[in-house]
Amino acid sequence: MAAGNDGAKTPEDDDPFGYLYADGQAAGAQPPQGGGYGYPGPTSQPGVPRTSYHQVRTVGERQYGAQAQQSPVPQQQGYGQPHPQYAAPETYPGGPGGPGAQRPGVPPQQPGGHGGGSGRGPNTRGLLIGAVAVVATVVIAITAAVLSNMGDKTDQAGDGETTTPTSAPSQDASEAPTAVPGTDTTPETELPKQDAATLKLGGSAVLAKDVKGAEGGDGAYVSGFNQPGASVTWKAKMPKGGQYHLTVRYAIPAVDANATLTVNGTANSQPIGLKNFVKSSDPNLEKNWQTTWAPVDLKEGENEIKISCEAGNQCDVLLDWLEVTVPRS
């Protein structure tokens, strides 16, 4: 088979755009002259109409508008790196979805927070260090306060001395309060008490049990005391001398009474008052039992205490019991 006619030109010359490539130019391809479709025409001259609106440029050479005068041809990006002109919008700073961009429905990114792809997690290490520092400060403050308190106590005690707390301060016997000078108020001291029915009776005084409410043995009491010369005498033995009260339980027919009190042979200047302290208006003796007291000066050992109805006394009274008591402060 005969060879075909490939034309007068080599394949490089058959490519009307061969001059645009480096290998075509190396082979001697030349751009057509005179302009036309796809070919650059002559350079426009002032006042001369353009012969073509299409000008061919080498790949990467064409510029548009003001960029042609201001912006150089961008350098080729390295392999695998996106060209800035073709990068996704979210990769631009401040762009939609880019670093620092606000996403719909997502709260703004805070430094150290969890929001956004470029945010950092919570600084747990810093928080832990801060908490340990706070605890250490509190422990140091408490230790300092305890040491300071201990130092104050040591200073108050004096050089080389320490104090020991006690539940109550000690008190000398001379400083202990006493209700009455010369009397023993300790619980083991038992002061005398006697039923009137067991005492020595004199004059018209007799025992009786008719009126209820007496506290003496078998409910006995002393009656018939309303005549002059009637009396009861008590021999009271005291563990210690001093000033005491003589307490008497009695009953009256809602009318004040009184009697003469004699201690160790000496009559008191004032009679012992057997008054209607309960303010009763009922003469029933059973409803009018009550007590009174008079001051007495007793000696250690045996004392004679006598209650009698003398001239000038009002003695309509029943006597139940007598007792020596410590004066109340």
Tab-separated table of C-alpha atoms in Angstrom, residues 252-256 275-290:
chain	number	residue	atom	x	y	z
A	252	ILE	CA	-55.085	28.230	163.692
A	253	PRO	CA	-58.826	28.929	163.242
A	254	ALA	CA	-58.132	31.596	160.532
A	255	VAL	CA	-57.115	34.061	163.284
A	256	ASP	CA	-53.553	35.306	163.913
A	275	LYS	CA	-50.156	34.327	161.789
A	276	ASN	CA	-52.768	33.467	159.168
A	277	PHE	CA	-50.252	33.465	156.316
A	278	VAL	CA	-52.530	31.428	154.053
A	279	LYS	CA	-55.190	34.183	154.252
A	280	SER	CA	-57.892	31.686	155.128
A	281	SER	CA	-61.389	32.781	156.167
A	282	ASP	CA	-62.494	29.277	157.126
A	283	PRO	CA	-62.084	28.529	160.892
A	284	ASN	CA	-61.770	24.795	160.156
A	285	LEU	CA	-58.380	23.944	161.669
A	286	GLU	CA	-57.885	21.041	159.240
A	287	LYS	CA	-57.664	23.523	156.341
A	288	ASN	CA	-55.291	25.930	158.033
A	289	TRP	CA	-52.026	24.007	158.558
A	290	GLN	CA	-49.006	26.230	157.735
